[in-house]
């Protein structure tokens, strides 16, 4: 190795060890999820997970993103409800209710994470069912023309990622 390469390698080792570790952690953890690309994009986007050295932090950041996605959908549903007319209005009422529940399930997940309990599949599965119920309700009332588009699908995928990451935290200690 010439001197310049040595200096460069030394710089890499001293300046960016955490970032390199975090990158590897994200890639390895996301490879064990069903939605690898969404998982990587979400975790690489957030400064907290970009510097993470533990799976716990990755699970927490994924939950944060899932929660803000659910909040956005819920807010949009409430706004749409104000001006909605008949067929879609009933569906949006269902969505309003189920996303309220989904947010409570995610809140319970958050409380569990804070107490280091990663057995959260009951909560997160219920939140995924909620998203599904909303999508089905809309599809019945106005087939093919959802006012919330594919956001419910993205939300479900984020939930699936939270589940897969929490499972890895659990598996680590056993
Ligand atoms: C959630 O992750 C997506 C990338 O997948 C990003 O565009 C979005 O800003 C994130 N939202 C929050 C609140 O972090
Ligand atoms: C989790 O709870 C903490 C403490 O109440 C709060 O600061 C944080 O915003 C919550 N995170 C999510 C994703 O709800």
PDB file of C-alpha atoms and ligand atoms in Angstrom:
ATOM      1  CA  UNK A   1       0.000   0.000   0.000  1.00  0.00           C
ATOM      2  CA  UNK A   2       1.390   3.429  -0.803  1.00  0.00           C
ATOM      3  CA  UNK A   3       1.435   6.220   1.739  1.00  0.00           C
ATOM      4  CA  UNK A   4      -1.607   7.981   0.357  1.00  0.00           C
ATOM      5  CA  UNK A   5      -3.705   4.801   0.559  1.00  0.00           C
ATOM      6  CA  UNK A   6      -2.488   4.195   4.077  1.00  0.00           C
ATOM      7  CA  UNK A   7      -3.473   7.684   5.129  1.00  0.00           C
ATOM      8  CA  UNK A   8      -6.845   7.233   3.466  1.00  0.00           C
ATOM      9  CA  UNK A   9      -7.515   3.910   5.170  1.00  0.00           C
ATOM     10  CA  UNK A  10      -6.433   5.385   8.486  1.00  0.00           C
ATOM     11  CA  UNK A  11      -8.829   8.289   7.963  1.00  0.00           C
ATOM     12  CA  UNK A  12     -11.677   5.894   7.202  1.00  0.00           C
ATOM     13  CA  UNK A  13     -10.963   3.897  10.316  1.00  0.00           C
ATOM     14  CA  UNK A  14     -10.672   6.867  12.619  1.00  0.00           C
ATOM     15  CA  UNK A  15     -13.329   9.179  11.228  1.00  0.00           C
ATOM     16  CA  UNK A  16     -16.235   6.983  10.240  1.00  0.00           C
ATOM     17  CA  UNK A  17     -16.325   3.788  12.259  1.00  0.00           C
ATOM     18  CA  UNK A  18     -19.778   4.454  13.662  1.00  0.00           C
ATOM     19  CA  UNK A  19     -21.274   5.371  10.316  1.00  0.00           C
ATOM     20  CA  UNK A  20     -19.817   2.254   8.701  1.00  0.00           C
ATOM     21  CA  UNK A  21     -21.080   0.056  11.544  1.00  0.00           C
ATOM     22  CA  UNK A  22     -24.528   1.662  11.353  1.00  0.00           C
ATOM     23  CA  UNK A  23     -24.666   1.128   7.571  1.00  0.00           C
ATOM     24  CA  UNK A  24     -23.841  -2.568   8.018  1.00  0.00           C
ATOM     25  CA  UNK A  25     -26.345  -2.885  10.825  1.00  0.00           C
ATOM     26  CA  UNK A  26     -29.103  -1.328   8.698  1.00  0.00           C
ATOM     27  CA  UNK A  27     -28.339  -3.510   5.667  1.00  0.00           C
ATOM     28  CA  UNK A  28     -28.110  -6.747   7.664  1.00  0.00           C
ATOM     29  CA  UNK A  29     -31.262  -6.000   9.683  1.00  0.00           C
ATOM     30  CA  UNK A  30     -33.282  -4.874   6.642  1.00  0.00           C
ATOM     31  CA  UNK A  31     -32.282  -8.003   4.716  1.00  0.00           C
ATOM     32  CA  UNK A  32     -34.353  -9.955   7.244  1.00  0.00           C
ATOM     33  CA  UNK A  33     -37.513  -7.945   6.529  1.00  0.00           C
ATOM     34  CA  UNK A  34     -40.049  -8.426   3.729  1.00  0.00           C
ATOM     35  CA  UNK A  35     -39.609  -4.859   2.437  1.00  0.00           C
ATOM     36  CA  UNK A  36     -35.852  -4.425   2.302  1.00  0.00           C
ATOM     37  CA  UNK A  37     -35.815  -1.288   0.179  1.00  0.00           C
ATOM     38  CA  UNK A  38     -38.424   0.622   2.205  1.00  0.00           C
ATOM     39  CA  UNK A  39     -36.628  -0.498   5.364  1.00  0.00           C
ATOM     40  CA  UNK A  40     -33.252   0.798   4.181  1.00  0.00           C
ATOM     41  CA  UNK A  41     -34.689   4.039   2.829  1.00  0.00           C
ATOM     42  CA  UNK A  42     -36.514   4.723   6.093  1.00  0.00           C
ATOM     43  CA  UNK A  43     -33.559   3.943   8.353  1.00  0.00           C
ATOM     44  CA  UNK A  44     -30.942   5.650   6.201  1.00  0.00           C
ATOM     45  CA  UNK A  45     -33.101   8.782   6.127  1.00  0.00           C
ATOM     46  CA  UNK A  46     -33.144   9.341   9.865  1.00  0.00           C
ATOM     47  CA  UNK A  47     -30.071  10.747  11.674  1.00  0.00           C
ATOM     48  CA  UNK A  48     -30.808   8.613  14.737  1.00  0.00           C
ATOM     49  CA  UNK A  49     -30.697   5.291  12.874  1.00  0.00           C
ATOM     50  CA  UNK A  50     -27.867   6.495  10.600  1.00  0.00           C
ATOM     51  CA  UNK A  51     -25.686   6.561  13.727  1.00  0.00           C
ATOM     52  CA  UNK A  52     -27.256   3.532  15.417  1.00  0.00           C
ATOM     53  CA  UNK A  53     -25.168   0.793  16.968  1.00  0.00           C
ATOM     54  CA  UNK A  54     -28.071  -1.370  18.146  1.00  0.00           C
ATOM     55  CA  UNK A  55     -31.124  -3.083  16.694  1.00  0.00           C
ATOM     56  CA  UNK A  56     -33.231  -1.462  19.411  1.00  0.00           C
ATOM     57  CA  UNK A  57     -32.612   1.958  17.883  1.00  0.00           C
ATOM     58  CA  UNK A  58     -33.534   0.691  14.414  1.00  0.00           C
ATOM     59  CA  UNK A  59     -36.833  -0.723  15.720  1.00  0.00           C
ATOM     60  CA  UNK A  60     -37.560   2.557  17.478  1.00  0.00           C
ATOM     61  CA  UNK A  61     -36.907   4.653  14.364  1.00  0.00           C
ATOM     62  CA  UNK A  62     -39.073   2.355  12.223  1.00  0.00           C
ATOM     63  CA  UNK A  63     -41.863   2.725  14.805  1.00  0.00           C
ATOM     64  CA  UNK A  64     -41.460   6.506  14.740  1.00  0.00           C
ATOM     65  CA  UNK A  65     -41.826   6.529  10.969  1.00  0.00           C
ATOM     66  CA  UNK A  66     -44.829   4.159  11.053  1.00  0.00           C
ATOM     67  CA  UNK A  67     -46.472   6.371  13.686  1.00  0.00           C
ATOM     68  CA  UNK A  68     -46.007   9.573  11.715  1.00  0.00           C
ATOM     69  CA  UNK A  69     -47.313   7.845   8.575  1.00  0.00           C
ATOM     70  CA  UNK A  70     -50.451   6.701  10.462  1.00  0.00           C
ATOM     71  CA  UNK A  71     -50.882  10.211  11.891  1.00  0.00           C
ATOM     72  CA  UNK A  72     -50.676  11.699   8.385  1.00  0.00           C
ATOM     73  CA  UNK A  73     -53.268   9.262   7.024  1.00  0.00           C
ATOM     74  CA  UNK A  74     -55.565   9.850  10.005  1.00  0.00           C
ATOM     75  CA  UNK A  75     -55.314  13.642   9.629  1.00  0.00           C
ATOM     76  CA  UNK A  76     -56.043  13.377   5.924  1.00  0.00           C
ATOM     77  CA  UNK A  77     -59.078  11.142   6.565  1.00  0.00           C
ATOM     78  CA  UNK A  78     -60.472  13.637   9.096  1.00  0.00           C
ATOM     79  CA  UNK A  79     -60.007  16.463   6.602  1.00  0.00           C
ATOM     80  CA  UNK A  80     -61.656  14.513   3.760  1.00  0.00           C
ATOM     81  CA  UNK A  81     -64.586  13.621   6.020  1.00  0.00           C
ATOM     82  CA  UNK A  82     -65.561  17.275   6.325  1.00  0.00           C
ATOM     83  CA  UNK A  83     -66.447  17.583   2.649  1.00  0.00           C
ATOM     84  CA  UNK A  84     -67.172  13.959   1.749  1.00  0.00           C
ATOM     85  CA  UNK A  85     -70.531  12.977   0.339  1.00  0.00           C
ATOM     86  CA  UNK A  86     -72.465   9.806   0.663  1.00  0.00           C
ATOM     87  CA  UNK A  87     -70.871   6.614  -0.563  1.00  0.00           C
ATOM     88  CA  UNK A  88     -67.329   7.496   0.460  1.00  0.00           C
ATOM     89  CA  UNK A  89     -68.357   9.174   3.702  1.00  0.00           C
ATOM     90  CA  UNK A  90     -69.238   5.870   5.407  1.00  0.00           C
ATOM     91  CA  UNK A  91     -65.895   4.404   4.378  1.00  0.00           C
ATOM     92  CA  UNK A  92     -64.014   7.427   5.673  1.00  0.00           C
ATOM     93  CA  UNK A  93     -65.862   7.117   8.996  1.00  0.00           C
ATOM     94  CA  UNK A  94     -64.579   3.531   9.243  1.00  0.00           C
ATOM     95  CA  UNK A  95     -61.078   4.736   8.401  1.00  0.00           C
ATOM     96  CA  UNK A  96     -61.263   7.479  11.013  1.00  0.00           C
ATOM     97  CA  UNK A  97     -62.151   4.901  13.629  1.00  0.00           C
ATOM     98  CA  UNK A  98     -59.624   2.242  12.671  1.00  0.00           C
ATOM     99  CA  UNK A  99     -56.715   4.672  12.320  1.00  0.00           C
ATOM    100  CA  UNK A 100     -57.554   6.008  15.772  1.00  0.00           C
ATOM    101  CA  UNK A 101     -57.175   2.431  16.987  1.00  0.00           C
ATOM    102  CA  UNK A 102     -53.987   1.888  14.970  1.00  0.00           C
ATOM    103  CA  UNK A 103     -52.430   4.927  16.643  1.00  0.00           C
ATOM    104  CA  UNK A 104     -53.347   3.540  20.063  1.00  0.00           C
ATOM    105  CA  UNK A 105     -51.737   0.200  19.158  1.00  0.00           C
ATOM    106  CA  UNK A 106     -48.563   2.008  18.107  1.00  0.00           C
ATOM    107  CA  UNK A 107     -48.627   3.995  21.318  1.00  0.00           C
ATOM    108  CA  UNK A 108     -48.764   0.723  23.274  1.00  0.00           C
ATOM    109  CA  UNK A 109     -45.865  -0.549  21.164  1.00  0.00           C
ATOM    110  CA  UNK A 110     -43.903   2.579  22.044  1.00  0.00           C
ATOM    111  CA  UNK A 111     -44.599   2.063  25.739  1.00  0.00           C
ATOM    112  CA  UNK A 112     -43.416  -1.542  25.425  1.00  0.00           C
ATOM    113  CA  UNK A 113     -40.212  -0.498  23.665  1.00  0.00           C
ATOM    114  CA  UNK A 114     -39.514   2.040  26.419  1.00  0.00           C
ATOM    115  CA  UNK A 115     -39.778  -0.750  29.005  1.00  0.00           C
ATOM    116  CA  UNK A 116     -37.550  -2.965  26.793  1.00  0.00           C
ATOM    117  CA  UNK A 117     -40.352  -5.353  25.946  1.00  0.00           C
ATOM    118  CA  UNK A 118     -40.090  -6.328  22.266  1.00  0.00           C
ATOM    119  CA  UNK A 119     -43.014  -8.784  22.223  1.00  0.00           C
ATOM    120  CA  UNK A 120     -45.258  -6.381  20.371  1.00  0.00           C
ATOM    121  CA  UNK A 121     -46.728  -8.511  17.589  1.00  0.00           C
ATOM    122  CA  UNK A 122     -50.270  -8.333  19.020  1.00  0.00           C
ATOM    123  CA  UNK A 123     -50.288  -4.530  18.860  1.00  0.00           C
ATOM    124  CA  UNK A 124     -48.606  -4.176  15.508  1.00  0.00           C
ATOM    125  CA  UNK A 125     -50.681  -6.913  13.860  1.00  0.00           C
ATOM    126  CA  UNK A 126     -53.836  -5.143  15.073  1.00  0.00           C
ATOM    127  CA  UNK A 127     -52.573  -1.890  13.506  1.00  0.00           C
ATOM    128  CA  UNK A 128     -52.009  -3.711  10.188  1.00  0.00           C
ATOM    129  CA  UNK A 129     -55.551  -5.142  10.358  1.00  0.00           C
ATOM    130  CA  UNK A 130     -56.813  -1.597  10.908  1.00  0.00           C
ATOM    131  CA  UNK A 131     -55.112  -0.359   7.736  1.00  0.00           C
ATOM    132  CA  UNK A 132     -56.561  -3.308   5.850  1.00  0.00           C
ATOM    133  CA  UNK A 133     -60.083  -2.617   7.141  1.00  0.00           C
ATOM    134  CA  UNK A 134     -59.873   1.001   5.966  1.00  0.00           C
ATOM    135  CA  UNK A 135     -58.632   0.020   2.492  1.00  0.00           C
ATOM    136  CA  UNK A 136     -61.361  -2.623   2.131  1.00  0.00           C
ATOM    137  CA  UNK A 137     -64.053  -0.222   3.230  1.00  0.00           C
ATOM    138  CA  UNK A 138     -62.951   2.352   0.656  1.00  0.00           C
ATOM    139  CA  UNK A 139     -62.637  -0.292  -2.061  1.00  0.00           C
ATOM    140  CA  UNK A 140     -66.231  -1.412  -1.430  1.00  0.00           C
ATOM    141  CA  UNK A 141     -67.639   2.110  -1.635  1.00  0.00           C
ATOM    142  CA  UNK A 142     -65.571   3.556  -4.468  1.00  0.00           C
ATOM    143  CA  UNK A 143     -63.699   0.752  -6.267  1.00  0.00           C
ATOM    144  CA  UNK A 144     -60.358   1.779  -7.708  1.00  0.00           C
ATOM    145  CA  UNK A 145     -60.574   5.403  -6.576  1.00  0.00           C
ATOM    146  CA  UNK A 146     -59.141   5.687  -3.089  1.00  0.00           C
ATOM    147  CA  UNK A 147     -58.797   9.255  -1.803  1.00  0.00           C
ATOM    148  CA  UNK A 148     -55.877   8.096   0.343  1.00  0.00           C
ATOM    149  CA  UNK A 149     -54.153   6.215  -2.467  1.00  0.00           C
ATOM    150  CA  UNK A 150     -51.587   3.582  -1.508  1.00  0.00           C
ATOM    151  CA  UNK A 151     -50.658   5.158   1.823  1.00  0.00           C
ATOM    152  CA  UNK A 152     -52.373   2.342   3.735  1.00  0.00           C
ATOM    153  CA  UNK A 153     -50.143  -0.185   1.974  1.00  0.00           C
ATOM    154  CA  UNK A 154     -47.015   1.789   2.844  1.00  0.00           C
ATOM    155  CA  UNK A 155     -48.191   1.979   6.448  1.00  0.00           C
ATOM    156  CA  UNK A 156     -48.746  -1.806   6.572  1.00  0.00           C
ATOM    157  CA  UNK A 157     -45.294  -2.409   5.132  1.00  0.00           C
ATOM    158  CA  UNK A 158     -43.742  -0.129   7.774  1.00  0.00           C
ATOM    159  CA  UNK A 159     -45.594  -2.116  10.459  1.00  0.00           C
ATOM    160  CA  UNK A 160     -44.228  -5.330   8.998  1.00  0.00           C
ATOM    161  CA  UNK A 161     -40.716  -3.820   9.192  1.00  0.00           C
ATOM    162  CA  UNK A 162     -41.251  -2.828  12.864  1.00  0.00           C
ATOM    163  CA  UNK A 163     -42.327  -6.423  13.587  1.00  0.00           C
ATOM    164  CA  UNK A 164     -39.326  -7.926  11.809  1.00  0.00           C
ATOM    165  CA  UNK A 165     -36.877  -5.610  13.617  1.00  0.00           C
ATOM    166  CA  UNK A 166     -38.461  -6.243  17.042  1.00  0.00           C
ATOM    167  CA  UNK A 167     -38.235  -9.978  16.364  1.00  0.00           C
ATOM    168  CA  UNK A 168     -34.502  -9.599  15.734  1.00  0.00           C
ATOM    169  CA  UNK A 169     -34.078  -7.731  19.043  1.00  0.00           C
ATOM    170  CA  UNK A 170     -35.890 -10.584  20.785  1.00  0.00           C
ATOM    171  CA  UNK A 171     -33.888 -13.270  18.993  1.00  0.00           C
ATOM    172  CA  UNK A 172     -30.604 -11.624  19.951  1.00  0.00           C
ATOM    173  CA  UNK A 173     -31.056 -12.255  23.674  1.00  0.00           C
ATOM    174  CA  UNK A 174     -32.045 -15.908  23.373  1.00  0.00           C
TER     175      UNK A 174
HETATM  176  C1  LIG B   1     -40.364   8.158   6.829  1.00  0.00           C
HETATM  177  O1  LIG B   1     -39.461   7.573   5.897  1.00  0.00           O
HETATM  178  C2  LIG B   1     -39.576   8.097   4.587  1.00  0.00           C
HETATM  179  C3  LIG B   1     -38.579   7.357   3.726  1.00  0.00           C
HETATM  180  O2  LIG B   1     -38.933   6.048   3.598  1.00  0.00           O
HETATM  181  C4  LIG B   1     -39.307   9.564   4.581  1.00  0.00           C
HETATM  182  O3  LIG B   1     -39.530  10.073   3.290  1.00  0.00           O
HETATM  183  C5  LIG B   1     -40.211  10.252   5.565  1.00  0.00           C
HETATM  184  O4  LIG B   1     -39.842  11.604   5.639  1.00  0.00           O
HETATM  185  C6  LIG B   1     -40.084   9.622   6.926  1.00  0.00           C
HETATM  186  N1  LIG B   1     -40.980  10.279   7.836  1.00  0.00           N
HETATM  187  C7  LIG B   1     -40.594  10.662   9.037  1.00  0.00           C
HETATM  188  C8  LIG B   1     -41.570  11.425   9.815  1.00  0.00           C
HETATM  189  O5  LIG B   1     -39.482  10.396   9.488  1.00  0.00           O
HETATM  190  C1  LIG B   2     -42.763   7.342  22.571  1.00  0.00           C
HETATM  191  O1  LIG B   2     -42.969   7.863  23.857  1.00  0.00           O
HETATM  192  C2  LIG B   2     -42.098   8.907  24.203  1.00  0.00           C
HETATM  193  C3  LIG B   2     -42.333   9.255  25.677  1.00  0.00           C
HETATM  194  O2  LIG B   2     -43.687   9.451  25.944  1.00  0.00           O
HETATM  195  C4  LIG B   2     -42.342  10.085  23.270  1.00  0.00           C
HETATM  196  O3  LIG B   2     -41.448  11.121  23.552  1.00  0.00           O
HETATM  197  C5  LIG B   2     -42.125   9.623  21.837  1.00  0.00           C
HETATM  198  O4  LIG B   2     -42.436  10.659  20.934  1.00  0.00           O
HETATM  199  C6  LIG B   2     -42.971   8.417  21.526  1.00  0.00           C
HETATM  200  N1  LIG B   2     -42.622   7.914  20.203  1.00  0.00           N
HETATM  201  C7  LIG B   2     -43.542   7.533  19.344  1.00  0.00           C
HETATM  202  C8  LIG B   2     -43.036   6.956  18.070  1.00  0.00           C
HETATM  203  O5  LIG B   2     -44.729   7.630  19.560  1.00  0.00           O
END
